[in-house]
mmCIF file of C-alpha atoms in Angstrom:
data_model
loop_
_atom_site.group_PDB
_atom_site.id
_atom_site.type_symbol
_atom_site.label_atom_id
_atom_site.label_comp_id
_atom_site.label_asym_id
_atom_site.label_seq_id
_atom_site.Cartn_x
_atom_site.Cartn_y
_atom_site.Cartn_z
ATOM 1 C CA UNK A 1 62.142 -12.416 3.035
ATOM 2 C CA UNK A 2 59.113 -12.739 0.962
ATOM 3 C CA UNK A 3 58.678 -12.474 -2.736
ATOM 4 C CA UNK A 4 55.010 -11.589 -2.709
ATOM 5 C CA UNK A 5 54.283 -8.248 -3.855
ATOM 6 C CA UNK A 6 51.069 -6.428 -2.527
ATOM 7 C CA UNK A 7 49.288 -3.757 -4.003
ATOM 8 C CA UNK A 8 48.950 -1.910 -0.828
ATOM 9 C CA UNK A 9 51.529 -1.161 1.785
ATOM 10 C CA UNK A 10 51.056 -2.931 5.065
ATOM 11 C CA UNK A 11 49.083 -0.771 7.482
ATOM 12 C CA UNK A 12 47.572 1.323 4.529
ATOM 13 C CA UNK A 13 44.266 3.450 4.916
ATOM 14 C CA UNK A 14 41.494 2.034 3.022
ATOM 15 C CA UNK A 15 37.535 1.950 3.195
ATOM 16 C CA UNK A 16 36.004 -0.957 5.049
ATOM 17 C CA UNK A 17 33.566 -2.670 2.702
ATOM 18 C CA UNK A 18 29.782 -1.492 3.097
ATOM 19 C CA UNK A 19 28.469 -4.911 4.577
ATOM 20 C CA UNK A 20 31.267 -4.623 7.332
ATOM 21 C CA UNK A 21 30.491 -1.099 8.223
ATOM 22 C CA UNK A 22 26.889 -2.242 8.662
ATOM 23 C CA UNK A 23 27.758 -5.064 11.012
ATOM 24 C CA UNK A 24 30.187 -2.851 13.037
ATOM 25 C CA UNK A 25 27.614 0.079 13.447
ATOM 26 C CA UNK A 26 24.884 -2.337 14.343
ATOM 27 C CA UNK A 27 27.013 -3.579 17.170
ATOM 28 C CA UNK A 28 27.039 -0.046 18.619
ATOM 29 C CA UNK A 29 23.062 0.291 18.324
ATOM 30 C CA UNK A 30 22.507 -3.689 19.840
ATOM 31 C CA UNK A 31 25.123 -4.563 21.988
ATOM 32 C CA UNK A 32 23.610 -7.132 24.143
ATOM 33 C CA UNK A 33 20.552 -9.563 24.332
ATOM 34 C CA UNK A 34 19.010 -7.253 26.862
ATOM 35 C CA UNK A 35 19.383 -4.225 24.174
ATOM 36 C CA UNK A 36 17.788 -6.182 21.393
ATOM 37 C CA UNK A 37 14.911 -7.354 23.726
ATOM 38 C CA UNK A 38 14.669 -3.615 24.724
ATOM 39 C CA UNK A 39 14.345 -2.614 21.068
ATOM 40 C CA UNK A 40 11.718 -5.195 20.097
ATOM 41 C CA UNK A 41 9.517 -4.317 23.297
ATOM 42 C CA UNK A 42 9.559 -0.648 22.794
ATOM 43 C CA UNK A 43 8.696 -1.385 18.824
ATOM 44 C CA UNK A 44 5.765 -3.327 20.667
ATOM 45 C CA UNK A 45 4.780 -0.280 22.733
ATOM 46 C CA UNK A 46 5.022 2.285 19.809
ATOM 47 C CA UNK A 47 2.526 0.117 17.886
ATOM 48 C CA UNK A 48 0.196 0.163 20.602
ATOM 49 C CA UNK A 49 0.380 -3.224 22.093
ATOM 50 C CA UNK A 50 -1.464 -4.144 25.374
ATOM 51 C CA UNK A 51 -0.307 -7.712 25.383
ATOM 52 C CA UNK A 52 3.628 -8.352 24.639
ATOM 53 C CA UNK A 53 4.965 -12.024 24.996
ATOM 54 C CA UNK A 54 8.591 -12.471 25.116
ATOM 55 C CA UNK A 55 10.102 -16.160 24.561
ATOM 56 C CA UNK A 56 13.935 -16.845 24.558
ATOM 57 C CA UNK A 57 15.361 -20.299 23.272
ATOM 58 C CA UNK A 58 18.589 -21.708 25.011
ATOM 59 C CA UNK A 59 18.630 -18.369 26.753
ATOM 60 C CA UNK A 60 18.238 -16.428 23.699
ATOM 61 C CA UNK A 61 21.169 -17.849 22.008
ATOM 62 C CA UNK A 62 19.308 -19.791 19.656
ATOM 63 C CA UNK A 63 16.238 -17.822 19.102
ATOM 64 C CA UNK A 64 14.501 -14.470 20.591
ATOM 65 C CA UNK A 65 10.785 -13.924 20.021
ATOM 66 C CA UNK A 66 8.577 -11.119 20.668
ATOM 67 C CA UNK A 67 4.703 -11.021 19.864
ATOM 68 C CA UNK A 68 2.349 -8.463 20.348
ATOM 69 C CA UNK A 69 -1.247 -7.126 19.684
ATOM 70 C CA UNK A 70 -0.378 -3.816 18.329
ATOM 71 C CA UNK A 71 -1.458 -2.376 15.248
ATOM 72 C CA UNK A 72 0.725 -4.485 12.770
ATOM 73 C CA UNK A 73 2.523 -3.203 9.829
ATOM 74 C CA UNK A 74 0.507 -2.033 6.619
ATOM 75 C CA UNK A 75 1.883 -3.931 3.522
ATOM 76 C CA UNK A 76 2.958 -0.643 2.120
ATOM 77 C CA UNK A 77 5.647 -0.688 4.677
ATOM 78 C CA UNK A 78 7.338 -4.081 4.329
ATOM 79 C CA UNK A 79 9.926 -3.118 2.043
ATOM 80 C CA UNK A 80 11.295 -0.317 4.228
ATOM 81 C CA UNK A 81 10.347 -2.049 7.781
ATOM 82 C CA UNK A 82 14.031 -3.199 8.414
ATOM 83 C CA UNK A 83 15.972 -0.716 6.121
ATOM 84 C CA UNK A 84 18.558 1.487 7.800
ATOM 85 C CA UNK A 85 17.302 4.822 8.516
ATOM 86 C CA UNK A 86 13.656 4.058 7.479
ATOM 87 C CA UNK A 87 11.091 5.467 9.903
ATOM 88 C CA UNK A 88 7.270 6.099 10.065
ATOM 89 C CA UNK A 89 8.213 8.531 12.971
ATOM 90 C CA UNK A 90 9.857 11.550 11.174
ATOM 91 C CA UNK A 91 10.861 13.016 7.709
ATOM 92 C CA UNK A 92 13.607 15.317 8.512
ATOM 93 C CA UNK A 93 15.305 16.631 11.775
ATOM 94 C CA UNK A 94 12.804 19.554 12.465
ATOM 95 C CA UNK A 95 10.207 16.522 13.119
ATOM 96 C CA UNK A 96 12.001 15.677 16.213
ATOM 97 C CA UNK A 97 10.289 18.155 18.518
ATOM 98 C CA UNK A 98 7.084 16.241 17.933
ATOM 99 C CA UNK A 99 8.507 12.570 18.175
ATOM 100 C CA UNK A 100 6.719 10.840 21.219
ATOM 101 C CA UNK A 101 7.623 7.131 20.594
ATOM 102 C CA UNK A 102 10.741 5.147 21.523
ATOM 103 C CA UNK A 103 12.102 4.416 18.164
ATOM 104 C CA UNK A 104 12.454 6.885 15.507
ATOM 105 C CA UNK A 105 15.906 6.577 14.078
ATOM 106 C CA UNK A 106 15.271 3.653 11.694
ATOM 107 C CA UNK A 107 18.153 1.537 13.112
ATOM 108 C CA UNK A 108 17.013 -1.151 15.586
ATOM 109 C CA UNK A 109 15.721 -3.423 13.125
ATOM 110 C CA UNK A 110 18.107 -3.055 10.483
ATOM 111 C CA UNK A 111 20.882 -3.726 13.013
ATOM 112 C CA UNK A 112 18.937 -6.775 14.067
ATOM 113 C CA UNK A 113 19.297 -8.077 10.547
ATOM 114 C CA UNK A 114 22.793 -7.749 10.370
ATOM 115 C CA UNK A 115 23.205 -9.506 13.750
ATOM 116 C CA UNK A 116 20.995 -12.227 13.214
ATOM 117 C CA UNK A 117 18.060 -13.967 10.912
ATOM 118 C CA UNK A 118 15.415 -12.120 11.208
ATOM 119 C CA UNK A 119 11.746 -12.667 10.395
ATOM 120 C CA UNK A 120 8.433 -11.136 11.132
ATOM 121 C CA UNK A 121 4.949 -12.399 11.145
ATOM 122 C CA UNK A 122 2.604 -9.383 10.888
ATOM 123 C CA UNK A 123 -1.180 -8.915 10.646
ATOM 124 C CA UNK A 124 -2.172 -5.025 10.140
ATOM 125 C CA UNK A 125 -5.615 -4.093 11.740
ATOM 126 C CA UNK A 126 -6.983 -3.731 8.272
ATOM 127 C CA UNK A 127 -6.123 -7.448 7.023
ATOM 128 C CA UNK A 128 -7.964 -10.430 7.778
ATOM 129 C CA UNK A 129 -4.803 -12.533 7.112
ATOM 130 C CA UNK A 130 -1.243 -11.965 8.287
ATOM 131 C CA UNK A 131 2.152 -12.047 6.451
ATOM 132 C CA UNK A 132 5.310 -13.624 7.095
ATOM 133 C CA UNK A 133 8.079 -11.539 5.714
ATOM 134 C CA UNK A 134 12.073 -12.937 5.812
ATOM 135 C CA UNK A 135 14.817 -10.508 5.575
ATOM 136 C CA UNK A 136 18.664 -10.736 4.580
ATOM 137 C CA UNK A 137 21.528 -9.003 6.719
ATOM 138 C CA UNK A 138 21.366 -5.817 4.726
ATOM 139 C CA UNK A 139 17.515 -5.665 5.820
ATOM 140 C CA UNK A 140 16.015 -6.347 2.221
ATOM 141 C CA UNK A 141 13.022 -8.325 1.978
ATOM 142 C CA UNK A 142 13.783 -11.727 1.020
ATOM 143 C CA UNK A 143 10.390 -13.547 1.179
ATOM 144 C CA UNK A 144 6.755 -12.940 1.790
ATOM 145 C CA UNK A 145 3.929 -15.268 2.288
ATOM 146 C CA UNK A 146 0.408 -15.217 3.933
ATOM 147 C CA UNK A 147 0.713 -16.505 7.192
ATOM 148 C CA UNK A 148 -2.147 -17.114 9.852
ATOM 149 C CA UNK A 149 -2.099 -14.356 12.671
ATOM 150 C CA UNK A 150 -4.517 -12.089 14.497
ATOM 151 C CA UNK A 151 -3.886 -8.635 14.599
ATOM 152 C CA UNK A 152 -0.215 -7.623 15.975
ATOM 153 C CA UNK A 153 3.291 -8.460 15.156
ATOM 154 C CA UNK A 154 5.896 -11.264 16.014
ATOM 155 C CA UNK A 155 9.597 -10.678 15.341
ATOM 156 C CA UNK A 156 12.030 -13.719 15.434
ATOM 157 C CA UNK A 157 15.584 -13.299 15.873
ATOM 158 C CA UNK A 158 17.498 -16.494 15.135
ATOM 159 C CA UNK A 159 21.249 -17.011 15.831
ATOM 160 C CA UNK A 160 21.565 -13.286 17.352
ATOM 161 C CA UNK A 161 25.261 -12.436 17.316
#
């Protein structure tokens, strides 16, 4: 018999820490490599892209990259780009009847941040130079730097899952 005392009885019900909850829930949004690519393709289509390029390294295990010639992301939207439940498509539930895009829940990029190392290179149609954005696993912008890029967006996922 052990002399070790614990503050909680075995099998006690307790809250899961927020980071773990985010990772668990993200696994319900992005279940497979195919789901991850589908979400990124739908973002490109929603951005008005007419050309979309998908590249996989080591069959996607090492890297997934989706590039498009869509409208790009405006600088004012950089901070909220990958935050959970942040979207440009609606403000409240009643807006759902007007949504005509694939993405509107603000979950895909947030989930991909939790499951991979995510970076974005984007150039909005109103800019001459692109910007590289690096996000942490919680979807917070941790690095921003100028980067050559024509109009559009490239999302890169490293070490997905």
